[in-house]
Amino acid sequence: METPDKKIKAIEKQEYEDLASQIRPKPKLARNMAWAFVVGGLICMSGQWIINYMVSLGVSLTDASTSASCILIFLAALFTGLGYYNELGQHAGAGSIVPITGFANAIVASALEYKREGYIFGVGARIFSVAGPTLVFGFVIAVLVGLIKVFLTS
Amino acid sequence: MVPLYMAFLVGGLLCVIGQIVMDATKPTVTPGHILVGYISAGAILSGLGLYQPLVNIGGAGATVPLSGFGHVLVQGTLKAVEHKGLLGAFSGGVEAAAAGITTAIVFGYVVAVIFNPKG
Amino acid sequence: MPGRKKRGQQTVVFDSPPVITAWASVVGPKEGEGPWGQDFDLVLEDYLFGEKTWEMAEHKMLREAITRAVDKRNFMPEDIDLLLAGDLLNQIVASNFAARDLEIPFLGLYGACSTMSEGLSVGAMLMDGGYFERIVAAACSHHYTAERQYRFPTEQGVQKAATAQWTATAAGAVLLEASGSGPSIKSITVGKVIDMGQTDQSDMGSAMAAAAAHTIKTHLSDLNLPGDYYDLIVSGDLGQIGSAIARQLFVRDGIISPEYSDCGVLLYDQSQTVGSGASGCGCCACMLCGPLLKKMQKGEINKLLLVATGALMSPVTSFQGESIPSIAHAVAIETA
């Protein structure tokens, strides 16, 4: 039910938002995109370098690819602990979130933050505050796809 | 072997998409949403058979972004379904992604125990 | 006759204005590097202040600011009748723990970043009502305790929006006495909760500017004062963007040529990469209990209107998509 009072409030809010949006600076999209592209690209490229090197040593492509991810995860965890990854994220934005290193950073950062609440319910529980939802969606969709395939092939 | 510049290009472009989504939807989409969105998108595209071509072109440029993680989960599931049927649907994904998940959690824990937040 | 001290809609004028006889501020390293570093009583070397956790560091800062303010008048904490304090943490633990150490009768306040004016307002009314002789009003915030409670873990690589503000690591305490020398609180205006439907947690200035403008307008019209009556009208923590919006609202409301600034804009240098400016209870508490009251003591400012602003949301309500309600209380401080 739209009462006249509510309508006036809504108009007031809209006027206020119009005023605020004139003053509020827009995100620097071009600059952000350039940073995201370069940093994200470099992270992926270093992954490719590891893969190519391992394949040249005779490792299978799947194993090389998995190893590359694990190495990047390890490095991201380390740099988060050292306090550098958040500095990078300040500029790189999605460039340091989208690669698997961003996943590792989110895991370590939330665990680190709750260290002072103890190792079990501080670090141990909070480690999943970002990793949890990500894995949940990954698992659920993977199982659904699998079930569809079972259904289609039977 | 995928050349390094292709990994750079594909990986960079995937990140740019994430940046555009974040900047355009400020403040609703947070990094957590991006992570969940990428793993889901990667898994769905992989299920439709659309992600493997990207991996063929971009190599690590497609596997290192979190969408590649979704791809690994789904491909592992599909392979396991071929061998084990229904059971495979539930076991294949995590089996394929086991190394990544375990690395992230173990190193995450170890780093959190060793270091203190700097701020 | 009840209500005889109330003027207009929301303002109270005091018969015997409580006197601000002493004040003290404790700030973090970043605040110390800002333009007002030498005006604070203590600048910390690190964010832990010799404690194990940031939460305990915050409570220690508040305790330190209170004891320093009390000590300037050669009082002991037990000489104080009442402590009014608040902070940003859940259950205002920093204030509770400081009050535990100090053993002063304590009323905890929550007004988010408006707590400093809320404490001064309540304190001044209790004083003018004749209930107490010596009251301390104090507030504090700590960058890292606030950050982890309201936003992302500190080590997560998240891009800070240009509109985002930096929660100040700072504490300020004011000693109010029934008589003595120093600037006094002439009147206060209790703010209403204003919500303009803003939802962006990383743009609190835009949410709070409406509350600040509303309280300032009400204060001036309740007391029938011109816009340029005060030497300085200073809002709490609107930051660059919020205070720019507030200026626009002054024009809309017909407040003519106010001398206006914002503690969130003042606290840091432009070069300190703090987005839109400072925020937090401690931002306006330390600006008041440092540079501003010092300037009043020196006679550079004679009439000050302090309008601390608070955003009254919680991370839970923001997750649920609710907008950000805001409040602002005005405290008029004048030299005799």
Coordinates of C-alpha atoms in Angstrom, one line a residue:
Chain A
M1 CA 0.0 0.0 0.0
E2 CA 1.5 3.3 -1.1
T3 CA 0.5 6.0 1.3
P4 CA 1.1 9.6 0.3
D5 CA 3.6 9.9 3.1
K6 CA 5.6 7.0 1.7
K7 CA 5.5 8.5 -1.8
I8 CA 6.9 11.8 -0.5
K9 CA 9.6 9.9 1.4
A10 CA 10.5 8.0 -1.8
I11 CA 10.7 11.2 -3.8
E12 CA 12.9 12.8 -1.1
K13 CA 15.2 9.8 -1.2
Q14 CA 15.4 9.9 -5.0
E15 CA 16.3 13.6 -4.9
Y16 CA 18.9 12.9 -2.3
E17 CA 20.4 10.1 -4.3
D18 CA 20.5 12.4 -7.4
L19 CA 22.4 15.0 -5.4
A20 CA 24.8 12.5 -3.9
S21 CA 25.5 10.8 -7.2
Q22 CA 26.6 14.1 -8.7
I23 CA 29.2 14.5 -6.0
R24 CA 30.3 10.9 -5.6
P25 CA 33.3 10.1 -7.7
K26 CA 32.8 7.4 -10.3
P27 CA 35.1 4.4 -10.1
K28 CA 38.0 4.9 -12.5
L29 CA 36.9 2.1 -14.8
A30 CA 39.6 2.4 -17.5
R31 CA 42.4 2.5 -14.9
N32 CA 40.9 -0.4 -12.9
M33 CA 40.5 -2.5 -16.1
A34 CA 44.1 -1.9 -17.1
W35 CA 45.4 -3.0 -13.7
A36 CA 43.1 -6.0 -13.6
F37 CA 44.2 -7.1 -17.1
V38 CA 47.9 -6.8 -16.5
V39 CA 48.0 -8.3 -13.0
G40 CA 45.5 -11.1 -13.7
G41 CA 47.3 -11.8 -17.0
L42 CA 50.7 -11.9 -15.3
I43 CA 49.5 -14.3 -12.6
C44 CA 48.0 -16.6 -15.3
M45 CA 51.1 -16.3 -17.4
S46 CA 53.3 -17.4 -14.5
G47 CA 51.0 -20.4 -14.1
Q48 CA 51.5 -21.2 -17.8
W49 CA 55.3 -20.9 -17.4
I50 CA 55.2 -23.5 -14.6
I51 CA 53.0 -25.8 -16.7
N52 CA 55.2 -25.5 -19.8
Y53 CA 58.3 -26.1 -17.7
M54 CA 56.9 -29.2 -16.0
V55 CA 55.5 -30.6 -19.3
S56 CA 59.0 -30.2 -20.8
L57 CA 60.3 -32.4 -17.9
G58 CA 57.8 -35.1 -18.9
V59 CA 55.0 -34.4 -16.4
S60 CA 51.5 -35.0 -17.8
L61 CA 49.5 -31.9 -18.7
T62 CA 46.8 -32.5 -16.0
D63 CA 49.4 -33.0 -13.3
A64 CA 51.4 -30.0 -14.4
S65 CA 48.2 -27.9 -14.4
T66 CA 47.3 -29.0 -10.9
S67 CA 50.8 -28.4 -9.6
A68 CA 50.8 -24.9 -11.1
S69 CA 47.6 -24.1 -9.2
C70 CA 49.0 -25.5 -6.0
I71 CA 52.2 -23.5 -6.3
L72 CA 50.3 -20.3 -7.0
I73 CA 48.1 -21.0 -4.0
F74 CA 51.1 -21.5 -1.8
L75 CA 52.7 -18.3 -3.0
A76 CA 49.5 -16.3 -2.5
A77 CA 49.1 -17.7 1.0
L78 CA 52.7 -16.7 1.8
F79 CA 52.4 -13.2 0.4
T80 CA 49.2 -12.7 2.3
G81 CA 50.9 -13.7 5.5
L82 CA 53.8 -11.3 4.7
G83 CA 51.2 -8.5 4.2
Y84 CA 51.8 -7.9 0.5
Y85 CA 48.8 -9.3 -1.2
N86 CA 46.3 -6.7 0.2
E87 CA 48.6 -4.0 -1.2
L88 CA 48.5 -5.6 -4.6
G89 CA 44.7 -6.0 -4.4
Q90 CA 44.4 -2.3 -3.6
H91 CA 45.4 -1.6 -7.3
A92 CA 44.7 -4.8 -9.1
G93 CA 41.1 -5.3 -8.0
A94 CA 39.6 -8.3 -9.9
G95 CA 43.1 -9.0 -11.3
S96 CA 44.1 -10.4 -7.9
I97 CA 40.7 -11.8 -6.9
V98 CA 39.7 -13.8 -10.0
P99 CA 42.8 -16.0 -10.2
I100 CA 43.1 -18.9 -7.7
T101 CA 45.5 -16.8 -5.8
G102 CA 42.6 -14.5 -4.8
F103 CA 40.8 -17.6 -3.4
A104 CA 43.9 -18.4 -1.4
N105 CA 44.2 -14.8 -0.2
A106 CA 40.6 -14.8 1.0
I107 CA 41.1 -18.0 2.9
V108 CA 44.3 -16.9 4.6
A109 CA 43.0 -13.4 5.3
S110 CA 39.9 -14.6 7.1
A111 CA 41.9 -17.2 9.1
L112 CA 44.6 -14.7 10.0
E113 CA 42.1 -12.1 11.2
Y114 CA 40.6 -14.4 13.8
K115 CA 43.9 -15.9 15.1
R116 CA 43.5 -14.2 18.4
E117 CA 40.2 -16.0 19.0
G118 CA 42.1 -19.3 19.1
Y119 CA 43.4 -22.0 16.7
I120 CA 40.2 -24.1 16.5
F121 CA 37.2 -21.8 16.5
G122 CA 39.3 -18.8 15.4
V123 CA 41.5 -19.9 12.6
G124 CA 40.0 -23.3 12.0
A125 CA 36.4 -22.1 11.7
R126 CA 37.0 -18.7 9.9
I127 CA 39.2 -20.3 7.3
F128 CA 36.0 -21.3 5.6
S129 CA 34.2 -18.0 5.7
V130 CA 35.0 -17.2 2.1
A131 CA 36.2 -20.7 1.0
G132 CA 33.0 -22.3 2.2
P133 CA 30.5 -20.6 0.0
T134 CA 32.8 -20.9 -3.0
L135 CA 33.3 -24.7 -2.5
V136 CA 29.6 -25.1 -1.8
F137 CA 28.6 -23.6 -5.2
G138 CA 31.3 -25.5 -7.0
F139 CA 30.3 -28.9 -5.5
V140 CA 26.6 -28.4 -5.9
I141 CA 26.9 -27.5 -9.6
A142 CA 29.4 -30.3 -10.3
V143 CA 27.1 -32.9 -8.7
L144 CA 24.1 -31.5 -10.6
V145 CA 26.0 -31.7 -13.9
G146 CA 27.1 -35.3 -13.0
L147 CA 23.5 -36.2 -12.2
I148 CA 22.3 -34.8 -15.5
K149 CA 24.9 -36.9 -17.3
V150 CA 23.8 -40.0 -15.3
F151 CA 20.3 -39.3 -16.3
L152 CA 21.1 -38.7 -20.0
T153 CA 23.3 -41.8 -20.4
S154 CA 21.0 -44.3 -18.6
Chain B
M1 CA 52.0 -26.2 -25.5
V2 CA 50.1 -23.0 -25.0
P3 CA 52.3 -19.9 -25.5
L4 CA 52.7 -17.6 -22.5
Y5 CA 51.2 -14.6 -24.3
M6 CA 47.9 -16.5 -24.8
A7 CA 47.7 -17.3 -21.1
F8 CA 48.3 -13.7 -20.4
L9 CA 45.6 -12.5 -22.8
V10 CA 42.9 -15.0 -21.8
G11 CA 43.7 -14.7 -18.1
G12 CA 43.8 -10.9 -18.3
L13 CA 40.5 -10.7 -20.1
L14 CA 38.7 -13.0 -17.6
C15 CA 39.9 -10.6 -14.8
V16 CA 38.7 -7.6 -16.7
I17 CA 35.2 -9.1 -16.9
G18 CA 35.3 -9.4 -13.1
Q19 CA 36.5 -5.8 -12.7
I20 CA 33.7 -4.5 -14.9
V21 CA 31.1 -6.5 -13.0
M22 CA 32.4 -5.2 -9.7
D23 CA 32.6 -1.5 -10.8
A24 CA 29.3 -1.6 -12.4
T25 CA 27.4 -3.1 -9.5
K26 CA 29.2 -1.3 -6.7
P27 CA 28.6 -1.9 -3.8
T28 CA 26.5 -5.1 -4.0
V29 CA 29.1 -7.4 -5.6
T30 CA 32.0 -8.1 -3.2
P31 CA 35.1 -10.2 -3.8
G32 CA 33.3 -13.1 -2.2
H33 CA 30.6 -12.8 -4.8
I34 CA 33.1 -12.7 -7.5
L35 CA 34.8 -15.9 -6.3
V36 CA 31.4 -17.7 -6.0
G37 CA 30.3 -16.3 -9.4
Y38 CA 33.4 -17.4 -11.2
I39 CA 33.5 -21.0 -9.8
S40 CA 29.8 -21.3 -10.7
A41 CA 30.1 -19.8 -14.2
G42 CA 33.1 -22.0 -14.9
A43 CA 31.3 -25.1 -13.7
I44 CA 28.2 -24.4 -15.8
L45 CA 30.1 -23.5 -18.9
S46 CA 32.2 -26.6 -18.4
G47 CA 29.1 -28.7 -18.1
L48 CA 27.8 -27.3 -21.4
G49 CA 31.2 -28.1 -23.0
L50 CA 32.0 -24.5 -23.5
Y51 CA 35.0 -24.1 -21.1
Q52 CA 37.3 -26.8 -22.6
P53 CA 37.8 -24.8 -25.8
L54 CA 38.9 -21.8 -23.7
V55 CA 41.4 -24.0 -21.9
N56 CA 42.7 -25.2 -25.2
I57 CA 43.4 -21.6 -26.4
G58 CA 44.4 -20.0 -23.1
G59 CA 45.9 -22.8 -21.0
A60 CA 46.7 -21.5 -17.5
G61 CA 44.8 -18.3 -18.6
A62 CA 41.7 -20.3 -18.3
T63 CA 42.7 -22.8 -15.6
V64 CA 44.2 -20.4 -13.1
P65 CA 41.2 -18.1 -12.7
L66 CA 38.6 -19.6 -10.3
S67 CA 36.3 -20.5 -13.2
G68 CA 39.0 -23.1 -14.1
F69 CA 38.5 -24.6 -10.6
G70 CA 34.8 -25.0 -11.4
H71 CA 35.9 -26.6 -14.7
V72 CA 38.1 -29.1 -12.9
L73 CA 35.3 -30.0 -10.5
V74 CA 32.8 -30.6 -13.4
Q75 CA 35.2 -32.5 -15.7
G76 CA 36.3 -34.7 -12.8
T77 CA 32.6 -35.5 -12.1
L78 CA 31.8 -36.2 -15.7
K79 CA 34.8 -38.6 -16.0
A80 CA 33.9 -40.4 -12.8
V81 CA 30.3 -40.8 -14.0
E82 CA 31.6 -42.7 -17.0
H83 CA 33.4 -45.2 -14.8
K84 CA 31.2 -45.4 -11.7
G85 CA 27.8 -44.0 -12.7
L86 CA 25.8 -42.4 -10.0
L87 CA 28.6 -42.7 -7.3
G88 CA 30.9 -40.9 -9.6
A89 CA 28.6 -37.9 -9.7
F90 CA 29.3 -37.5 -6.0
S91 CA 33.0 -38.4 -5.8
G92 CA 34.5 -37.3 -9.1
G93 CA 34.6 -33.5 -8.5
V94 CA 36.4 -33.4 -5.2
E95 CA 38.8 -36.2 -6.3
A96 CA 39.9 -34.0 -9.3
A97 CA 40.1 -30.8 -7.2
A98 CA 41.5 -32.5 -4.1
A99 CA 45.1 -31.1 -4.5
G100 CA 43.9 -27.5 -4.9
I101 CA 41.5 -27.6 -2.0
T102 CA 43.9 -29.3 0.3
T103 CA 46.8 -27.0 -0.6
A104 CA 44.6 -24.0 0.0
I105 CA 43.3 -25.1 3.4
V106 CA 46.6 -26.5 4.7
F107 CA 48.8 -23.6 3.6
G108 CA 46.1 -21.2 4.7
Y109 CA 46.1 -22.7 8.2
V110 CA 49.9 -22.9 8.4
V111 CA 50.3 -19.3 7.2
A112 CA 47.7 -18.1 9.7
V113 CA 49.5 -19.9 12.5
I114 CA 52.9 -18.5 11.6
F115 CA 52.1 -14.9 10.7
N116 CA 50.1 -12.1 12.4
P117 CA 47.9 -9.7 10.5
K118 CA 49.9 -6.6 9.6
G119 CA 47.0 -4.4 8.7
Chain C
M1 CA 7.8 24.1 35.2
P2 CA 8.8 21.1 33.1
G3 CA 10.4 21.6 29.7
R4 CA 11.5 25.2 30.4
K5 CA 15.0 24.5 29.1
K6 CA 13.8 23.2 25.8
R7 CA 13.8 25.5 22.8
G8 CA 12.0 24.9 19.6
Q9 CA 11.8 21.3 18.3
Q10 CA 14.9 19.5 19.5
T11 CA 17.2 21.9 21.4
V12 CA 18.0 22.4 25.1
V13 CA 19.6 25.5 26.4
F14 CA 21.4 25.4 29.8
D15 CA 20.9 27.8 32.7
S16 CA 24.3 27.1 34.1
P17 CA 26.4 25.9 31.2
P18 CA 28.7 23.0 32.2
V19 CA 32.4 23.9 31.8
I20 CA 34.9 21.9 29.8
T21 CA 37.8 22.1 32.3
A22 CA 40.1 19.5 30.8
W23 CA 40.4 17.2 27.9
A24 CA 42.9 14.7 26.5
S25 CA 43.4 12.7 23.3
V26 CA 45.3 9.5 22.4
V27 CA 45.8 8.7 18.7
G28 CA 47.4 6.0 16.5
P29 CA 50.6 6.4 14.4
K30 CA 48.7 7.4 11.2
E31 CA 46.8 10.1 13.0
G32 CA 50.0 11.3 14.6
E33 CA 51.5 11.7 11.1
G34 CA 48.6 13.9 10.0
P35 CA 48.5 17.7 10.2
W36 CA 47.6 17.9 13.9
G37 CA 50.2 15.4 15.3
Q38 CA 51.5 17.8 17.9
D39 CA 48.1 18.8 19.2
F40 CA 47.3 15.3 20.6
D41 CA 48.4 14.3 24.1
L42 CA 49.8 10.9 23.1
V43 CA 50.7 9.5 19.7
L44 CA 51.1 5.7 19.8
E45 CA 54.0 4.0 18.1
D46 CA 52.0 1.0 17.0
Y47 CA 48.4 -0.2 16.9
L48 CA 48.7 -2.7 19.7
F49 CA 49.8 -0.3 22.5
G50 CA 51.6 -3.1 24.3
E51 CA 48.5 -5.3 24.4
K52 CA 47.9 -8.7 22.8
T53 CA 44.8 -7.8 20.8
W54 CA 43.5 -4.7 18.9
E55 CA 40.4 -4.8 21.1
M56 CA 42.5 -4.5 24.3
A57 CA 44.6 -1.8 22.7
E58 CA 41.4 0.2 22.0
H59 CA 40.2 -0.1 25.6
K60 CA 43.6 1.0 26.8
M61 CA 43.6 4.1 24.6
L62 CA 40.2 5.1 26.0
R63 CA 41.4 4.5 29.5
E64 CA 44.5 6.5 28.9
A65 CA 42.6 9.4 27.4
I66 CA 40.3 9.5 30.4
T67 CA 43.0 9.3 33.1
R68 CA 45.0 12.0 31.3
A69 CA 42.0 14.3 31.1
V70 CA 41.2 13.7 34.8
D71 CA 44.9 14.1 35.8
K72 CA 45.1 17.6 34.2
R73 CA 42.9 18.8 37.0
N74 CA 44.8 16.8 39.6
F75 CA 41.8 14.5 40.2
M76 CA 41.9 10.8 40.6
P77 CA 39.4 8.6 38.7
E78 CA 37.4 8.1 42.0
D79 CA 36.8 11.9 42.2
I80 CA 34.7 11.6 39.0
D81 CA 30.9 11.1 39.5
L82 CA 30.0 9.6 36.2
L83 CA 31.6 8.3 33.0
L84 CA 29.7 8.5 29.7
A85 CA 31.5 6.6 27.0
G86 CA 31.0 4.6 23.9
D87 CA 32.7 3.0 20.9
L88 CA 32.0 1.1 17.7
L89 CA 32.5 -2.5 18.9
N90 CA 29.8 -5.0 19.6
Q91 CA 28.4 -4.5 23.1
I92 CA 30.7 -1.4 23.3
V93 CA 33.3 -3.6 24.9
A94 CA 36.2 -1.0 24.7
S95 CA 34.2 1.4 26.9
N96 CA 33.0 -1.4 29.3
F97 CA 36.5 -2.6 29.8
A98 CA 37.9 0.9 30.3
A99 CA 35.1 1.5 32.9
R100 CA 36.0 -1.7 34.6
D101 CA 39.6 -0.6 35.1
L102 CA 38.7 3.0 36.2
E103 CA 35.9 2.1 38.6
I104 CA 34.0 5.3 37.8
P105 CA 30.1 4.9 37.8
F106 CA 29.4 4.3 34.1
L107 CA 26.7 4.7 31.6
G108 CA 27.5 3.1 28.3
L109 CA 26.4 4.9 25.1
Y110 CA 26.0 3.8 21.6
G111 CA 25.6 6.4 18.9
A112 CA 28.1 4.9 16.4
C113 CA 30.4 7.8 15.4
S114 CA 28.1 10.4 17.0
T115 CA 29.0 9.1 20.5
M116 CA 31.2 12.1 21.4
S117 CA 28.4 14.6 21.0
E118 CA 25.9 12.2 22.5
G119 CA 28.1 11.9 25.6
L120 CA 28.6 15.7 25.8
S121 CA 24.8 16.2 25.4
V122 CA 23.8 13.7 28.1
G123 CA 26.6 14.9 30.4
A124 CA 25.7 18.5 30.0
M125 CA 22.0 17.9 30.8
L126 CA 22.8 15.8 33.8
M127 CA 25.2 18.5 35.0
D128 CA 22.8 21.4 34.4
G129 CA 20.1 19.3 36.1
G130 CA 22.3 19.4 39.2
Y131 CA 22.7 15.6 39.5
F132 CA 26.5 15.4 39.2
E133 CA 29.5 17.7 39.8
R134 CA 32.1 16.1 37.5
I135 CA 31.4 14.0 34.5
V136 CA 33.7 12.6 31.9
A137 CA 32.4 12.1 28.3
A138 CA 34.6 10.0 26.1
A139 CA 34.7 8.0 22.9
C140 CA 37.1 5.9 20.9
S141 CA 37.6 3.9 17.8
H142 CA 40.4 1.7 16.4
H143 CA 41.0 1.1 12.8
Y144 CA 41.6 -2.6 12.9
T145 CA 38.9 -3.6 15.4
A146 CA 36.3 -1.6 13.3
E147 CA 37.6 -3.0 10.0
R148 CA 37.2 -6.6 11.0
Q149 CA 33.8 -6.1 12.5
Y150 CA 32.3 -4.0 9.7
R151 CA 34.2 -4.8 6.5
F152 CA 36.8 -7.3 5.2
P153 CA 39.6 -9.1 6.9
T154 CA 42.6 -6.7 6.9
E155 CA 44.8 -8.9 4.8
Q156 CA 42.2 -9.5 2.1
G157 CA 43.1 -7.8 -1.2
V158 CA 40.1 -5.7 -1.6
Q159 CA 40.0 -2.4 -3.6
K160 CA 39.0 0.5 -1.4
A161 CA 36.3 2.6 -3.0
A162 CA 37.1 6.3 -3.4
T163 CA 34.1 7.0 -1.2
A164 CA 35.4 4.8 1.6
Q165 CA 36.7 6.3 4.8
W166 CA 39.4 5.3 7.1
T167 CA 38.3 4.5 10.6
A168 CA 40.5 6.6 12.9
T169 CA 42.5 5.0 15.7
A170 CA 41.9 7.6 18.3
A171 CA 40.3 8.3 21.7
G172 CA 39.2 11.6 23.3
A173 CA 37.9 12.4 26.7
V174 CA 36.4 15.6 28.0
L175 CA 36.0 16.5 31.7
L176 CA 32.8 18.5 32.5
E177 CA 32.5 20.4 35.7
A178 CA 29.8 22.6 37.1
S179 CA 32.2 25.5 37.4
G180 CA 35.7 26.4 36.5
S181 CA 37.6 27.9 33.7
G182 CA 37.3 26.9 30.1
P183 CA 34.8 26.9 27.3
S184 CA 31.3 25.9 28.2
I185 CA 28.4 24.0 26.6
K186 CA 25.6 26.5 26.0
S187 CA 23.1 24.3 24.2
I188 CA 22.7 21.0 22.6
T189 CA 20.4 19.7 19.8
V190 CA 19.4 16.0 20.0
G191 CA 19.2 14.6 16.5
K192 CA 16.5 12.5 14.8
V193 CA 17.4 9.3 13.0
I194 CA 17.4 10.1 9.3
D195 CA 17.4 7.6 6.6
M196 CA 17.7 8.7 3.0
G197 CA 17.8 5.1 1.6
Q198 CA 21.6 5.0 1.1
T199 CA 22.9 1.4 1.3
D200 CA 26.6 1.6 0.4
Q201 CA 28.6 0.6 3.4
S202 CA 31.7 2.0 1.8
D203 CA 30.1 5.4 1.4
M204 CA 28.9 6.4 4.9
G205 CA 29.5 10.1 4.2
S206 CA 26.6 10.1 1.8
A207 CA 24.3 8.4 4.3
M208 CA 25.2 10.7 7.2
A209 CA 25.3 14.0 5.4
A210 CA 21.5 14.2 5.5
A211 CA 21.4 13.7 9.3
A212 CA 24.1 16.4 9.8
A213 CA 22.3 18.9 7.7
H214 CA 19.0 18.2 9.4
T215 CA 20.5 18.7 12.9
I216 CA 22.3 21.8 12.0
K217 CA 19.2 23.3 10.4
T218 CA 17.1 22.4 13.4
H219 CA 19.7 23.8 15.8
L220 CA 19.9 27.2 14.1
S221 CA 16.1 27.5 13.7
D222 CA 15.3 26.4 17.2
L223 CA 17.6 29.1 18.6
N224 CA 16.9 31.6 15.8
L225 CA 20.5 31.9 14.9
P226 CA 22.0 33.1 11.6
G227 CA 24.1 30.6 9.6
D228 CA 27.3 32.5 10.3
Y229 CA 26.7 32.7 14.1
Y230 CA 29.3 30.1 14.8
D231 CA 33.0 30.7 14.1
L232 CA 33.0 27.0 13.1
I233 CA 30.4 24.4 12.5
V234 CA 32.3 21.1 12.4
S235 CA 30.6 17.8 11.5
G236 CA 32.0 14.5 12.8
D237 CA 33.1 12.2 10.0
L238 CA 31.3 13.0 6.7
G239 CA 34.6 12.9 4.8
Q240 CA 35.1 14.8 1.5
I241 CA 32.0 13.4 -0.2
G242 CA 29.7 13.7 2.7
S243 CA 30.7 17.2 3.6
A244 CA 30.3 18.3 -0.1
I245 CA 26.8 16.9 0.0
A246 CA 26.2 18.7 3.4
R247 CA 27.2 22.0 1.8
Q248 CA 24.7 21.5 -1.0
L249 CA 22.0 20.8 1.6
F250 CA 22.9 24.0 3.5
V251 CA 22.2 25.9 0.3
R252 CA 18.9 24.1 -0.1
D253 CA 17.9 24.7 3.6
G254 CA 18.8 28.5 3.3
I255 CA 21.7 28.3 5.8
I256 CA 23.7 31.4 4.7
S257 CA 27.5 31.4 4.7
P258 CA 28.2 29.0 7.5
E259 CA 31.9 28.5 8.4
Y260 CA 31.8 24.8 7.9
S261 CA 34.3 22.0 8.1
D262 CA 34.4 18.3 8.9
C263 CA 36.7 16.4 11.3
G264 CA 36.9 13.5 8.8
V265 CA 38.4 15.9 6.2
L266 CA 40.7 17.6 8.7
L267 CA 42.2 14.7 10.5
Y268 CA 44.5 13.4 7.7
D269 CA 46.6 14.9 5.0
Q270 CA 45.5 14.4 1.4
S271 CA 48.7 12.4 0.9
Q272 CA 47.7 9.8 3.4
T273 CA 45.6 7.7 1.0
V274 CA 42.5 7.5 3.2
G275 CA 39.8 7.7 0.5
S276 CA 37.1 10.2 1.4
G277 CA 38.6 10.9 4.8
A278 CA 38.5 9.7 8.4
S279 CA 35.6 8.2 10.3
G280 CA 34.9 6.5 13.6
C281 CA 34.0 7.7 17.1
G282 CA 37.6 8.6 17.7
C283 CA 37.8 10.9 14.6
C284 CA 35.7 13.7 16.0
A285 CA 36.7 12.8 19.7
C286 CA 40.4 13.4 19.0
M287 CA 39.8 16.5 16.8
L288 CA 37.7 18.0 19.6
C289 CA 40.0 17.0 22.4
G290 CA 43.1 18.1 20.5
P291 CA 43.2 20.9 17.9
L292 CA 39.7 22.3 18.3
L293 CA 39.6 22.8 22.1
K294 CA 43.2 24.1 21.9
K295 CA 42.1 26.7 19.4
M296 CA 39.2 27.7 21.7
Q297 CA 41.6 28.0 24.6
K298 CA 43.9 30.3 22.6
G299 CA 40.9 32.3 21.5
E300 CA 41.2 31.4 17.8
I301 CA 37.7 30.0 17.9
N302 CA 35.1 31.4 20.3
K303 CA 31.9 29.7 19.1
L304 CA 32.0 26.1 18.0
L305 CA 29.2 23.9 16.9
L306 CA 30.2 20.2 17.1
V307 CA 27.9 18.0 15.1
A308 CA 29.2 14.4 15.4
T309 CA 27.5 12.1 12.9
G310 CA 26.8 8.3 13.3
A311 CA 25.7 5.6 10.9
L312 CA 23.5 3.3 12.8
M313 CA 23.6 0.1 10.8
S314 CA 25.2 -3.3 11.6
P315 CA 26.9 -5.7 9.2
V316 CA 23.9 -8.0 9.7
T317 CA 21.3 -5.4 8.5
S318 CA 23.6 -4.4 5.6
F319 CA 23.8 -8.0 4.5
Q320 CA 20.0 -8.1 4.6
G321 CA 19.9 -5.2 2.3
E322 CA 18.6 -2.6 4.7
S323 CA 19.5 1.0 4.2
I324 CA 21.8 3.0 6.6
P325 CA 20.0 5.1 9.2
S326 CA 22.0 8.0 10.4
I327 CA 22.0 10.4 13.3
A328 CA 23.7 13.7 14.3
H329 CA 23.8 15.5 17.6
A330 CA 24.9 19.1 17.9
V331 CA 26.8 20.6 20.9
A332 CA 27.3 24.3 21.0
I333 CA 30.6 25.1 22.8
E334 CA 31.4 28.8 23.5
T335 CA 34.2 30.6 25.4
A336 CA 32.9 32.8 28.2

